[in-house]
Each structure stands twice: as C-alpha cells, then as structure tokens.
PDB file of C-alpha atoms in Angstrom:
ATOM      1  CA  UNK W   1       0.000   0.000   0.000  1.00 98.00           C
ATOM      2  CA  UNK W   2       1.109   3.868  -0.666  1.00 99.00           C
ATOM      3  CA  UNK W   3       1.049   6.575   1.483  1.00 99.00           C
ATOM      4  CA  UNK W   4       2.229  10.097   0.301  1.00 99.00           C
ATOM      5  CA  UNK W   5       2.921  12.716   2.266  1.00 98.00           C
ATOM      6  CA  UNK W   6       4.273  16.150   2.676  1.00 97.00           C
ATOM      7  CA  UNK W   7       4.192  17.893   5.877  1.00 97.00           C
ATOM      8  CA  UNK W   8       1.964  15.914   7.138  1.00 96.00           C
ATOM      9  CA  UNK W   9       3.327  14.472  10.241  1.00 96.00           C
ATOM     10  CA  UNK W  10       0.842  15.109  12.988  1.00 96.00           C
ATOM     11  CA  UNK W  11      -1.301  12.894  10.944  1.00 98.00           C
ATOM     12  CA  UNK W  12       0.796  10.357   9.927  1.00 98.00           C
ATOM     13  CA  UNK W  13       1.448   8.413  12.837  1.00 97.00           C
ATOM     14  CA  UNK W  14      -3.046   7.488  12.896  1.00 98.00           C
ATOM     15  CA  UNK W  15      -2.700   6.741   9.530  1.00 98.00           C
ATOM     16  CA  UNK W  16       0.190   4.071   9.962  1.00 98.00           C
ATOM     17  CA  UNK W  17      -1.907   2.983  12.505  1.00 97.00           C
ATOM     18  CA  UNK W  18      -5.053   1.930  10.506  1.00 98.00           C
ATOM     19  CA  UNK W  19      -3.229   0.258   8.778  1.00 98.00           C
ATOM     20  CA  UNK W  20      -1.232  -1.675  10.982  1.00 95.00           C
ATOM     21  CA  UNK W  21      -4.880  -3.144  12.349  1.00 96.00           C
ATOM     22  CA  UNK W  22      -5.776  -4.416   9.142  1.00 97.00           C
ATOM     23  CA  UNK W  23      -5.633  -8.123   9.148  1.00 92.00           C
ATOM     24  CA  UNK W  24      -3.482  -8.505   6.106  1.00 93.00           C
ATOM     25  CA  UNK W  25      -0.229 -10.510   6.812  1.00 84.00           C
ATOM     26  CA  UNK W  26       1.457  -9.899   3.926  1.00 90.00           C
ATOM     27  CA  UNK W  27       1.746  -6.369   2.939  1.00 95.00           C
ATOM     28  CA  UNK W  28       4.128  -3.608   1.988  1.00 96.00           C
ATOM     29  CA  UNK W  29       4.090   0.130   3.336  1.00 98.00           C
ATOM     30  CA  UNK W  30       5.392   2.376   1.149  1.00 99.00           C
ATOM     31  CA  UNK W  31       5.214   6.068   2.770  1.00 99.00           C
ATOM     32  CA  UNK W  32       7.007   8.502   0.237  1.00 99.00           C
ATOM     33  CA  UNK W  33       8.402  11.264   1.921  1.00 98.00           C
ATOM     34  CA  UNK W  34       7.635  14.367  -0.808  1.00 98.00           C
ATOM     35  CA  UNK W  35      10.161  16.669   0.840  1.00 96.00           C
ATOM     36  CA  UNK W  36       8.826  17.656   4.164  1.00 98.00           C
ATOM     37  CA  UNK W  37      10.159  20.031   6.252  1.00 97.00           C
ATOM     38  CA  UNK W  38       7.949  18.978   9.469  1.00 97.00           C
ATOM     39  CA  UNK W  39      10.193  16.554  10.707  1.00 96.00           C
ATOM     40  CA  UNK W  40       9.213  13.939   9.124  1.00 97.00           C
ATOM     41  CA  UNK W  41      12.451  11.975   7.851  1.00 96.00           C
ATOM     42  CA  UNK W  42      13.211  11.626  11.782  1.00 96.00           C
ATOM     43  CA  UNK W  43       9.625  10.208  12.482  1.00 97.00           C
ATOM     44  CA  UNK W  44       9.364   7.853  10.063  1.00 97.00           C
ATOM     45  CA  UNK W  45      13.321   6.962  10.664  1.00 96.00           C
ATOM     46  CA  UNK W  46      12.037   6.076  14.123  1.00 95.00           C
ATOM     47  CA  UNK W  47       8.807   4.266  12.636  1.00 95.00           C
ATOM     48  CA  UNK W  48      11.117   1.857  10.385  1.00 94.00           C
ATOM     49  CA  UNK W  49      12.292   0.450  13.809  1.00 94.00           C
ATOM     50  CA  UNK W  50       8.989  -0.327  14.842  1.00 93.00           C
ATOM     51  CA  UNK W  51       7.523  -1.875  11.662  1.00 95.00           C
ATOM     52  CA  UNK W  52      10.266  -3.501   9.259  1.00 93.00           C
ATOM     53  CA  UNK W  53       7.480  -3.557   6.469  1.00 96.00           C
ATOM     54  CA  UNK W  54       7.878   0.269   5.892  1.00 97.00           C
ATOM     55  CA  UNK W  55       9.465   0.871   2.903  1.00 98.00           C
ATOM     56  CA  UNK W  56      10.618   4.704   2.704  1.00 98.00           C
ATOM     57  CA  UNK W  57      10.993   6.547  -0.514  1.00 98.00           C
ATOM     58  CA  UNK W  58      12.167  10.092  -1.275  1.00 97.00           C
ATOM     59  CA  UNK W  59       9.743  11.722  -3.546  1.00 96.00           C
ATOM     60  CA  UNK W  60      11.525  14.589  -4.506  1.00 94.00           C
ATOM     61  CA  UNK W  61       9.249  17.688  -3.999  1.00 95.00           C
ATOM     62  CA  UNK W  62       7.364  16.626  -6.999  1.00 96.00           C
ATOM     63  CA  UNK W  63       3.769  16.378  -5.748  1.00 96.00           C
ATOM     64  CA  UNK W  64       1.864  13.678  -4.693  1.00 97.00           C
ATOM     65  CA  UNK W  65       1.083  12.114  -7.993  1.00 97.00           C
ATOM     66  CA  UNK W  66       4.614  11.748  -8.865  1.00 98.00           C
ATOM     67  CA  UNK W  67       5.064   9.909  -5.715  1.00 98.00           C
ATOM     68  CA  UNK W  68       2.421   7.467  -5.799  1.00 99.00           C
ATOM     69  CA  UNK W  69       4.071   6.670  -9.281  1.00 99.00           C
ATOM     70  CA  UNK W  70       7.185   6.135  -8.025  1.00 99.00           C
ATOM     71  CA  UNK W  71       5.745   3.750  -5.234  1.00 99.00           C
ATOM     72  CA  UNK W  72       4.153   1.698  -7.491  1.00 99.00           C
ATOM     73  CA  UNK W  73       6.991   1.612  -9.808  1.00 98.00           C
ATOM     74  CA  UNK W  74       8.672   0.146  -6.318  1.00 98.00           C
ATOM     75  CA  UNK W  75       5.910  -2.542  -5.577  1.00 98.00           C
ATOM     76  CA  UNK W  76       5.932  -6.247  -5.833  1.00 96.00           C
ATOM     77  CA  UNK W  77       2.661  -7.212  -4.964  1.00 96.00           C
ATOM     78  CA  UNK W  78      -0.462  -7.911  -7.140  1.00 98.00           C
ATOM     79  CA  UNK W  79      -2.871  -5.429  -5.603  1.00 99.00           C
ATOM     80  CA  UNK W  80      -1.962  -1.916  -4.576  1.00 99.00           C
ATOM     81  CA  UNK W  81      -4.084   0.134  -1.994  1.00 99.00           C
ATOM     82  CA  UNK W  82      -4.206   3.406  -1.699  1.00 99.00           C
ATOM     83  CA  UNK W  83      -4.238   6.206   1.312  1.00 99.00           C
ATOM     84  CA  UNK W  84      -3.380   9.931   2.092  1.00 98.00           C
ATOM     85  CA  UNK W  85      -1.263  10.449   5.453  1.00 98.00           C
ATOM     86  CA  UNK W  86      -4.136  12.634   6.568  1.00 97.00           C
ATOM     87  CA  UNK W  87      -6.690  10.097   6.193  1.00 98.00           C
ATOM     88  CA  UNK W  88      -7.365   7.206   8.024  1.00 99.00           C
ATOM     89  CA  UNK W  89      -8.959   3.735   7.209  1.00 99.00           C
ATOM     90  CA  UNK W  90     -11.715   1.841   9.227  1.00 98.00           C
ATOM     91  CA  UNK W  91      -9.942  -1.539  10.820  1.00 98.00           C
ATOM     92  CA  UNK W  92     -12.428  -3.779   8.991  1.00 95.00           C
ATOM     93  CA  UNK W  93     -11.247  -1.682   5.814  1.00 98.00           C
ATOM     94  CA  UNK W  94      -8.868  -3.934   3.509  1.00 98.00           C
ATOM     95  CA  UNK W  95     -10.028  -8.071   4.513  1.00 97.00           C
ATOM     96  CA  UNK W  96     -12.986  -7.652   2.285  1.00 97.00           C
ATOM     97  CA  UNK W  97     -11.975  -5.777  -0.146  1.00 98.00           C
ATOM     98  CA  UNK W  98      -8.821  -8.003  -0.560  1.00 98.00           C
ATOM     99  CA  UNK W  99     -11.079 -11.170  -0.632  1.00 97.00           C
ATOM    100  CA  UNK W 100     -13.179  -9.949  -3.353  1.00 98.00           C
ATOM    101  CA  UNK W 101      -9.959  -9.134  -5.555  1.00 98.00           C
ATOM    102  CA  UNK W 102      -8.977 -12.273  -5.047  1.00 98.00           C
ATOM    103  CA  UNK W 103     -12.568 -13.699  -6.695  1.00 98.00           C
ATOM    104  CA  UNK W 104     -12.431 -11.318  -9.046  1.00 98.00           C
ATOM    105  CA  UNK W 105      -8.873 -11.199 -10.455  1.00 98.00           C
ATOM    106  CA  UNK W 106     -10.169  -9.459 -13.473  1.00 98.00           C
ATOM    107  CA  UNK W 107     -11.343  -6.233 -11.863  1.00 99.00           C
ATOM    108  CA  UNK W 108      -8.935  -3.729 -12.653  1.00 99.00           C
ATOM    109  CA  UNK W 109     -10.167  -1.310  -9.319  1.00 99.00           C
ATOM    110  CA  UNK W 110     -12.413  -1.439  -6.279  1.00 99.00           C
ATOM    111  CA  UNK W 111     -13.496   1.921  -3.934  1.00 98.00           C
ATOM    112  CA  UNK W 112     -16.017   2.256  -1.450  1.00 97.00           C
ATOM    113  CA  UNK W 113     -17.680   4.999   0.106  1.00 97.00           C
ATOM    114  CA  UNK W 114     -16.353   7.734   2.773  1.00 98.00           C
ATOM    115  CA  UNK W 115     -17.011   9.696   5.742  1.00 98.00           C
ATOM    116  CA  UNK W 116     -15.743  13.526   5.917  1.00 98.00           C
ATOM    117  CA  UNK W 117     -14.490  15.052   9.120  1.00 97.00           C
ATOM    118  CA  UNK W 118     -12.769  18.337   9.860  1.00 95.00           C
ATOM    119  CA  UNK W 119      -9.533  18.671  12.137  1.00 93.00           C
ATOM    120  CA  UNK W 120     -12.096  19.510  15.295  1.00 93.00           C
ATOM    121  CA  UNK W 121     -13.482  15.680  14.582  1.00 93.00           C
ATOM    122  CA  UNK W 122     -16.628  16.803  13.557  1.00 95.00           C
ATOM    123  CA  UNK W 123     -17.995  14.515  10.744  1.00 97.00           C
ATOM    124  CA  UNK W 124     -20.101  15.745   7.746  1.00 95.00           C
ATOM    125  CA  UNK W 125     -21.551  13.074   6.397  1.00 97.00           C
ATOM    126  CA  UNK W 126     -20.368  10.261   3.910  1.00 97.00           C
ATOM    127  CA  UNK W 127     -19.454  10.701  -0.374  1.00 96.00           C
ATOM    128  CA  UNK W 128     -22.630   8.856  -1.229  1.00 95.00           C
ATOM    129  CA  UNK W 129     -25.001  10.379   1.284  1.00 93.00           C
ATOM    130  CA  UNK W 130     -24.188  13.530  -0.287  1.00 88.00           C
ATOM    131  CA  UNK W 131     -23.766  12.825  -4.018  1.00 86.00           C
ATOM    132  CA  UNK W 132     -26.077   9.933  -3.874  1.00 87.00           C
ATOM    133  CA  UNK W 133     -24.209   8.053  -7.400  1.00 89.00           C
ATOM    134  CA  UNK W 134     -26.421   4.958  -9.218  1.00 83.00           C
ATOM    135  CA  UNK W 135     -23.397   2.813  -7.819  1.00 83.00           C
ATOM    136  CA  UNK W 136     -24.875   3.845  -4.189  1.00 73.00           C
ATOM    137  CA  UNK W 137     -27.880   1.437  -4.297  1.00 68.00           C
ATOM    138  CA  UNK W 138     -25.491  -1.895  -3.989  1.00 64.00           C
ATOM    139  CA  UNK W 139     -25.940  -4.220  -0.875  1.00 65.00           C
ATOM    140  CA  UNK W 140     -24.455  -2.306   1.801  1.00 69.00           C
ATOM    141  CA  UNK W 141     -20.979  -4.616   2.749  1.00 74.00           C
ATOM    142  CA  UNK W 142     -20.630  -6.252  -0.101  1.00 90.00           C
ATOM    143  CA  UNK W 143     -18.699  -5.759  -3.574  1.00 96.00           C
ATOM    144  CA  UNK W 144     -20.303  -5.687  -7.101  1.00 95.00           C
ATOM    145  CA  UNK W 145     -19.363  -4.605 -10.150  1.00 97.00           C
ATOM    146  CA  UNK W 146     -20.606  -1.449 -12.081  1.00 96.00           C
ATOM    147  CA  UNK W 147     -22.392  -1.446 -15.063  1.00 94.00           C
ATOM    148  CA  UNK W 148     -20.575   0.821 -17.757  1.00 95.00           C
ATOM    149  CA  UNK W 149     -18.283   1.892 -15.649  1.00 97.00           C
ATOM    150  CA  UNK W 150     -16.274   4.806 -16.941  1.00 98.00           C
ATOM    151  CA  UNK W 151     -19.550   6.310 -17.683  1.00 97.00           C
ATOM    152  CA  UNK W 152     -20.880   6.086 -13.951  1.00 96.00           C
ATOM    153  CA  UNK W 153     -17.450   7.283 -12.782  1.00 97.00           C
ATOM    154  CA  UNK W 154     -17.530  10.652 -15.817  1.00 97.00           C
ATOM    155  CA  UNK W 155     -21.081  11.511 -14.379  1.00 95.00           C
ATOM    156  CA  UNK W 156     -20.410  10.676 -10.854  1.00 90.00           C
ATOM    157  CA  UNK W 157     -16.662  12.087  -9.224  1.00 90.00           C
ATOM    158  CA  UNK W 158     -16.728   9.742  -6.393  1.00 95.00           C
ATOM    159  CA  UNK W 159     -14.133   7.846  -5.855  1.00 98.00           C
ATOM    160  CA  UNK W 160     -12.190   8.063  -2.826  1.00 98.00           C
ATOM    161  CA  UNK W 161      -8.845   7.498  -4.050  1.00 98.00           C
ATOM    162  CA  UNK W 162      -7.811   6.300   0.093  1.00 99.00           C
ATOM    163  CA  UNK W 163     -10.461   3.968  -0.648  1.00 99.00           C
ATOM    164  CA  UNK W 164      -9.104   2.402  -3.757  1.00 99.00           C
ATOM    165  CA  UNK W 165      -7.446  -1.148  -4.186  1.00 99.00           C
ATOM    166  CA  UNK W 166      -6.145  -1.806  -7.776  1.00 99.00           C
ATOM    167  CA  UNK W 167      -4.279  -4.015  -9.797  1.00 99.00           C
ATOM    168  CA  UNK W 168      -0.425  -3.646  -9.736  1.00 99.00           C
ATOM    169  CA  UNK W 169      -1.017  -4.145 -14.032  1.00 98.00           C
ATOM    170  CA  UNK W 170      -3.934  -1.956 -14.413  1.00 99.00           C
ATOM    171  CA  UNK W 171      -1.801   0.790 -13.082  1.00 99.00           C
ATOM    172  CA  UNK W 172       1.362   0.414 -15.096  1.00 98.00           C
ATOM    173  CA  UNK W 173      -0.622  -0.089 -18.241  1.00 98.00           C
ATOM    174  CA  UNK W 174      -2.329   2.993 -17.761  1.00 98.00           C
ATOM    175  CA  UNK W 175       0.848   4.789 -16.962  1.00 98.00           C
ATOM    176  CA  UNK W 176      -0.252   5.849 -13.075  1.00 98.00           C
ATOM    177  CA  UNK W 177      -1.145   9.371 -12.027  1.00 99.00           C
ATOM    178  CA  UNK W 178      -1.047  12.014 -14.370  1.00 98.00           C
ATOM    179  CA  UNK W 179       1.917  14.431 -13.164  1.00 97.00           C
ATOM    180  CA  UNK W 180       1.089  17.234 -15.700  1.00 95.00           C
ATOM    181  CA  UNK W 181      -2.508  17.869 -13.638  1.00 93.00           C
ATOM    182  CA  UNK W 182      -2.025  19.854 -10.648  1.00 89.00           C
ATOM    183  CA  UNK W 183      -5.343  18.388  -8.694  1.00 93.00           C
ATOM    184  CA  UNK W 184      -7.578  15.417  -9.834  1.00 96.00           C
ATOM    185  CA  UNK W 185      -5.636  13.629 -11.395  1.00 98.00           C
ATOM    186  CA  UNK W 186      -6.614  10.365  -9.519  1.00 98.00           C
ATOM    187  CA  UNK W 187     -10.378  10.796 -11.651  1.00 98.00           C
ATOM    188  CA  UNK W 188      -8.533  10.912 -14.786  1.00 98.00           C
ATOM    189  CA  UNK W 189      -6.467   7.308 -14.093  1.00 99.00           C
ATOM    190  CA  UNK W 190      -9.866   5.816 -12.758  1.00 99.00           C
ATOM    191  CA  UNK W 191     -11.392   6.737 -16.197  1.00 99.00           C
ATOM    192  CA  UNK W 192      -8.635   5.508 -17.919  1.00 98.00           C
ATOM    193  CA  UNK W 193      -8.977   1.954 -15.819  1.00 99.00           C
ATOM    194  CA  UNK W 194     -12.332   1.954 -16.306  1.00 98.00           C
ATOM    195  CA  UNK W 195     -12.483   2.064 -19.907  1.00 97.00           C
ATOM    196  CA  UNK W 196     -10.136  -0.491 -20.082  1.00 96.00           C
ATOM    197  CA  UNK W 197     -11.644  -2.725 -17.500  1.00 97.00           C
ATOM    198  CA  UNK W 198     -14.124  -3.504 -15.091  1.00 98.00           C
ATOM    199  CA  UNK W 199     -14.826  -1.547 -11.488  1.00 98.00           C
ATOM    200  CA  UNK W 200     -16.573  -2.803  -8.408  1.00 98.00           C
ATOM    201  CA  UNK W 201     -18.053  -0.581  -5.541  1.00 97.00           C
ATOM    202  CA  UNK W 202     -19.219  -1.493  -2.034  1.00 96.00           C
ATOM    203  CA  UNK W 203     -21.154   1.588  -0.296  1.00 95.00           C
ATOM    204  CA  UNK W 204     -19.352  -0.250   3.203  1.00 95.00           C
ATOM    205  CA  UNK W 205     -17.911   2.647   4.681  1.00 97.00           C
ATOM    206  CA  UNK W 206     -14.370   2.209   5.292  1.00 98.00           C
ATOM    207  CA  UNK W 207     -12.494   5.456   5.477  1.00 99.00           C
ATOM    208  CA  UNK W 208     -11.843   8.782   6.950  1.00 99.00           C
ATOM    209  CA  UNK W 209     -12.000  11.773   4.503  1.00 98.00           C
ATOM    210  CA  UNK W 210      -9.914  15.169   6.666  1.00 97.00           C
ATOM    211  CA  UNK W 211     -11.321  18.008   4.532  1.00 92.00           C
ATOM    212  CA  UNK W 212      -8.777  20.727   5.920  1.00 80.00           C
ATOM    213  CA  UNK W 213      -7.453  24.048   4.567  1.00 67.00           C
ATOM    214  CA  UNK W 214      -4.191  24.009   2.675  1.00 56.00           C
ATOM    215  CA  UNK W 215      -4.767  20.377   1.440  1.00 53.00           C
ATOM    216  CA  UNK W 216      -4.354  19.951  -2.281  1.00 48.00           C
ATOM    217  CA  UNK W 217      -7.802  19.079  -2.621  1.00 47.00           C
ATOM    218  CA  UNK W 218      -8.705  22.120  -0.905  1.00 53.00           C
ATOM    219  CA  UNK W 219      -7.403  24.772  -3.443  1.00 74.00           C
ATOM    220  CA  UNK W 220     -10.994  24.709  -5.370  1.00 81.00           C
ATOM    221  CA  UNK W 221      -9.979  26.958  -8.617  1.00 84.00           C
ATOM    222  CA  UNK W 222      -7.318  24.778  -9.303  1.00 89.00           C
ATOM    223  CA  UNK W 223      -9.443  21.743  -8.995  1.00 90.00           C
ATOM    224  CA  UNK W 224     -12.677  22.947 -10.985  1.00 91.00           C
ATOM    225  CA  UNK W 225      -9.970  23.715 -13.853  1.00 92.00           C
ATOM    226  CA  UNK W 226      -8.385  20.414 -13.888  1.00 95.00           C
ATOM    227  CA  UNK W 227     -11.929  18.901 -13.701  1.00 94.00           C
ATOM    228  CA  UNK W 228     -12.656  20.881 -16.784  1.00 94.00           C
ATOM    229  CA  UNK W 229      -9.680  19.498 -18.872  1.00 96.00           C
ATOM    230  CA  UNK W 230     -10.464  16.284 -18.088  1.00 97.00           C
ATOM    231  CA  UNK W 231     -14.788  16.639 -19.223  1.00 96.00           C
ATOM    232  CA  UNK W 232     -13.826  18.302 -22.163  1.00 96.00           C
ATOM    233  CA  UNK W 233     -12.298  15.142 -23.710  1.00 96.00           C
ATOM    234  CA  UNK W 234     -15.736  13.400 -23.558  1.00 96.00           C
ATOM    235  CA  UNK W 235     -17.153  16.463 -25.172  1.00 91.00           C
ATOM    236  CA  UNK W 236     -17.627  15.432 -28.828  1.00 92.00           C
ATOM    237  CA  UNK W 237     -18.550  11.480 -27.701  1.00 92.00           C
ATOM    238  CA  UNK W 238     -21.674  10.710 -29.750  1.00 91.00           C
ATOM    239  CA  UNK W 239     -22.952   8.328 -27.821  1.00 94.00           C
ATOM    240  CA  UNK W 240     -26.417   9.312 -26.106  1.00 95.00           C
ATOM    241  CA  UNK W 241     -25.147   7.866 -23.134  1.00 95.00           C
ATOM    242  CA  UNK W 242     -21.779   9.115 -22.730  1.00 96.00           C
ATOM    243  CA  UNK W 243     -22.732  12.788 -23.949  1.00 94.00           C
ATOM    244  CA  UNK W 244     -25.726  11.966 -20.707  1.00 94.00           C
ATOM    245  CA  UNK W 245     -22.410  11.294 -18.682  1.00 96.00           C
ATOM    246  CA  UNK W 246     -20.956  14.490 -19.697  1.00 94.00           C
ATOM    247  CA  UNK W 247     -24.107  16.651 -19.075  1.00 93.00           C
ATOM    248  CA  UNK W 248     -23.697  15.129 -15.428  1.00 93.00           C
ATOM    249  CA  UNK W 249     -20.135  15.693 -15.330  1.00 93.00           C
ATOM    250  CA  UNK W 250     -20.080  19.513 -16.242  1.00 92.00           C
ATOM    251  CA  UNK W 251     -23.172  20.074 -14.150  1.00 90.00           C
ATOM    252  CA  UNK W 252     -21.205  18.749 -10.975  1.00 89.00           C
ATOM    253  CA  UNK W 253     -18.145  21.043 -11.866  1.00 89.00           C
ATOM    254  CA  UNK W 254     -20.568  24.066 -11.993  1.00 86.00           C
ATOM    255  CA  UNK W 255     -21.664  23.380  -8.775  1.00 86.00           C
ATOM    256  CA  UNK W 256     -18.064  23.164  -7.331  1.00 83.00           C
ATOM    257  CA  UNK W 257     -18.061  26.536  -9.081  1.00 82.00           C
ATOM    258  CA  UNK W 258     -21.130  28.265  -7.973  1.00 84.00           C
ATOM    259  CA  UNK W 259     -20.121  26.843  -4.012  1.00 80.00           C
ATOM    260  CA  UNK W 260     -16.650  28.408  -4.395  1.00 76.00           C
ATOM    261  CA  UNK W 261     -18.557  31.425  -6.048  1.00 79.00           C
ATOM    262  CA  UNK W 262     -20.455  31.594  -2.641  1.00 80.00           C
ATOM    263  CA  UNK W 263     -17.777  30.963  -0.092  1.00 78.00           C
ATOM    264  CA  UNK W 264     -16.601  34.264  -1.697  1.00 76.00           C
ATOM    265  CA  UNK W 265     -19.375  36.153  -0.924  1.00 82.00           C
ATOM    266  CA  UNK W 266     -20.248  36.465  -4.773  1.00 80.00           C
ATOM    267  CA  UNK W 267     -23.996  35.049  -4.939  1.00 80.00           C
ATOM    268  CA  UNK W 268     -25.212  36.503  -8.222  1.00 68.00           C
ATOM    269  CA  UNK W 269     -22.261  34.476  -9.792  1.00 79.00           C
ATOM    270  CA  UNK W 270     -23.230  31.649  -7.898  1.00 76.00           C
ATOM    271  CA  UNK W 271     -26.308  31.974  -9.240  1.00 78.00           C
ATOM    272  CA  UNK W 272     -25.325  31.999 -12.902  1.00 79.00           C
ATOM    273  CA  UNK W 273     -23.498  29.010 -12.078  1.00 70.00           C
ATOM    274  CA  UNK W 274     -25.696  27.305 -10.677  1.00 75.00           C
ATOM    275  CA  UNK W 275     -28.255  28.462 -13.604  1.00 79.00           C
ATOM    276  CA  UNK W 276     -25.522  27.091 -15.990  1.00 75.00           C
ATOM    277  CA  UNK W 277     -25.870  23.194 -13.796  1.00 69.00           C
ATOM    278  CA  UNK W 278     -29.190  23.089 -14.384  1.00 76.00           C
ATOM    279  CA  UNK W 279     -29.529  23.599 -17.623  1.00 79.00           C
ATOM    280  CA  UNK W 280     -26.795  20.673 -18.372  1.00 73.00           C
ATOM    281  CA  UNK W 281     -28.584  18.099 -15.320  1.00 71.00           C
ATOM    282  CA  UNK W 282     -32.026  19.656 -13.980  1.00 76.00           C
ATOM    283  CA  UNK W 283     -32.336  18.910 -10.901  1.00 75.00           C
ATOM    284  CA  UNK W 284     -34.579  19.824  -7.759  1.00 74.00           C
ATOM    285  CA  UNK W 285     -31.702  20.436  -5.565  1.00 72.00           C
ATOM    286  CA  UNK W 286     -29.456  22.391  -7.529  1.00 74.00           C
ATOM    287  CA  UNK W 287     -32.562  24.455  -8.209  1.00 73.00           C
ATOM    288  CA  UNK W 288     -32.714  25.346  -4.773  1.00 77.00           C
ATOM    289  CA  UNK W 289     -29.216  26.075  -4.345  1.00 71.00           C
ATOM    290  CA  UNK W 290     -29.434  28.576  -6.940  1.00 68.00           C
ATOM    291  CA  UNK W 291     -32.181  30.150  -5.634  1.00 78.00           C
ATOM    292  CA  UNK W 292     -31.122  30.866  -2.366  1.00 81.00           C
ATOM    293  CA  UNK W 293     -27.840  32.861  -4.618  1.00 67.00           C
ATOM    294  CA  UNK W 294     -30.811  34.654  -5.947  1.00 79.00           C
ATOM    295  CA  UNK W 295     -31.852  35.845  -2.602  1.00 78.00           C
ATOM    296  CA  UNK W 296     -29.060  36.156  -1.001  1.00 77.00           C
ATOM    297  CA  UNK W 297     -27.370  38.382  -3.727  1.00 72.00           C
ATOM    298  CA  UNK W 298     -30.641  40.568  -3.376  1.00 72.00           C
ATOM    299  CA  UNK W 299     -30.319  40.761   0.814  1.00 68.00           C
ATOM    300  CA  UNK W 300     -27.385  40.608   1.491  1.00 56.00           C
ATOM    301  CA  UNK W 301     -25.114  43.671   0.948  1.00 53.00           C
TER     302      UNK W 301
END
C-alpha cells in the first residue's frame, strides 16, 4: 500500500496505525516522503524500527502524484491500496476488499464509500449520502461490479482514491497518475482503468475523509480547472449515453463553481453558475441552491 505525504506528520502516525490493524499478513508500506520540512524523515526513521514492512521513498518535492508513481513503480505485490497520510482507514477496511480481488482477479479497481471530518473531529456526512451516485444502491458490505463503468465514474466524481485497491497491471498499463494535472488527477487514471476494465463498488464505509485548509484538494480553482480538462475530452462522444455522462459531469463542476462562487461572498455568480448546472442536469436540488444565490445576492449587501 502507498502513502504520500508532505508535511503531514501530525497525521501520519493514525494513519500508519489503521493500517497496521488491518488483518493482512502480507503487505508492503510504502510512505514517500515528498520533501517535508515537518520533521518527518526523523519520524518515520524512528517508525522503520517499529515496523520492518515500511518501505521509505524520497519523492523529490514533486507532488503527490509523482510519488504514488514512483511507489508503485517500487511494488511487488499484485494489488496496490491506496491512502493519504491525513486520512485514516476503518480496521475492517482492507479483509474484504482483498477477498473480493482475489474472486475477481479481473477487476482492474475497487473503492467504497467515505465519511468527511474536519480537524475539530466533527464529521459531515459520507461521499454517497451527499452525491447519492447509481453505484450507491449496492448491498451495503458487499462488492459488485458497475455497469458501464467509466460512464458512472464521468457523471459521478466519487471515488475516494484512500479507498481504492487496484491491480499492480492496471496501473502500469495505464501509466499511473497524471503528473502534468495539478489536482484530480486520480479521476482521470480511474477513467482511464475503467475504460479499459471492469470496477466494483461497495457503499461499506471504510475510510476517513480530513477536509482541511491548505490540502491539495482544498485549493478549489485549481481543482474545478483540472476537472474541466479532463470533461472536455468526452465532449464530442456521440454516444447518447456518454454525452448523458458528460451533461452530469459539467453540471457537478458548476456546482463546485457556484459553491466556491459563494464561499466568496459572490452570490449573483453563484447563481449563474448554478443556472448554468441546471440547464446541463435539472435537478430539484441544484434548483434550490441557486435560488437561495438569488436571494441572497438581493439581501445581502
């Protein structure tokens, strides 16, 4: 499994330590070490004492998708799992999800779904509560595979990549994480895997989402224009379907937009935006949403 991490060492240590409780015998930990300046090095220096299956690896300074490549490029095992140093994973996380792998040695990927929390503990609800994806409506617990995948995954953002357990060969073929995206680049290499093979979801919970600021994930124009780049390659599809997929896609991108549009105290832009998600995916609550822009860019002053 790969962790990567920069500056991240007040949260390291609990994420080593979901791991650790996992009931796997046989597993590598790769942490890669992206050039942090927290103290770090010595930590984890200390930490290779303790656990003699942590593998460090220097990653350079060259962002977190470069380092996850690099781990896998390191790996020998069959399966590689996936999980940020400020996340953590639930200790009935990997058993399952390793067993059904093992059933199914032709799924390229498996996820599951996610709880958020906030440095104060507080949680805020899980991916699928909130997005609510087709995918959701699986038995709770239990694995199954998605029907046209990359589609689901184009119209539906939500895969928790510290969720993820994928084939050591699905990865290489698809050439890992894209380095030349500065933020979601993990949804790009899922829709890459899923065109080229199949995807199972379980809606178990088994993960820990930190949403906290300075993360990358938390830098939102950077995100919503990687997000972009990576729609507008589905944008001339012809299939009803896929274009369907797209509609979906760019919908959920002007949301991010009209939310980050709002956070900024700009509601009549919010409200454009979130004019501009209805008209690609109507919807009851996105109609609400913009609504409340309306008001509040008439009230509020």
């Amino acid at each position: 499994m790969i962790i990567p991490t920069y500056n991240c060492g007040k949260y390291l240590g609990r994420a080593l330590n979901s791991v650790r409780v996992q009931e796997v015998a046989d597993i590598e930990i790769f942490v890669v070490d992206d050039g942090s300046t927290d103290g770090t090095d010595r930590w984890l220096e200390e930490a290779l004492v303790r656990d003699g299956r942590i593998v460090v690896l220097q990653g350079g300074h060259k962002g977190p998708n470069a380092a996850r490549n690099l781990a896998i490029s390191q790996a020998r095992g069959g399966l590689i799992a996936f999980l940020d140093a400020d996340d953590f994973w639930w200790p009935e996380k990997m058993l399952p999800q390793l067993a059904f792998h093992e059933r199914n040695p032709d799924v390229s990927f498996s996820f599951t779904d996610y709880l958020h929390f906030d440095v104060s503990g507080r949680t805020h609800g899980t991916c699928f509560e909130y997005w609510s994806p087709p995918f959701s409506k699986s038995r709770c617990g239990e694995f199954s595979v998605i029907q046209d995948a990359e589609r689901a995954i184009l119209a539906s953002n939500t895969v928790g990549t510290s969720t993820v357990v994928a084939t050591r060969a699905a990865l290489q073929n698809a050439n890992g994480f894209a380095t030349d995206l500065q933020s979601a680049a993990d949804w790009k290499l899922w829709l890459k895997l899923a065109n080229k093979g199949r995807v199972a979801v379980s809606c178990a919970v088994t993960m820990n989402y930190l949403m906290r600021s300075g993360s990358i994930s938390e830098n939102h124009s950077v995100r919503i224009a990687a997000m972009k780049e990576i729609v507008a390659a589905y944008e001339k599809c012809s299939d009803p379907e896929t274009r369907r997929a797209w509609r979906q896609a760019r919908a959920r991108i002007k949301v991010a937009e009209a939310e980050h549009l709002r956070l900024s105290g700009n509601h009549w832009s919010a409200a454009k935006a979130h004019l501009g998600a209805f008209l690609s995916n109507p919807g009851k609550r996105i109609a609400r949403a913009g609504m409340s822009d309306i008001a509040n860019s008439l009230f509020v002053r």
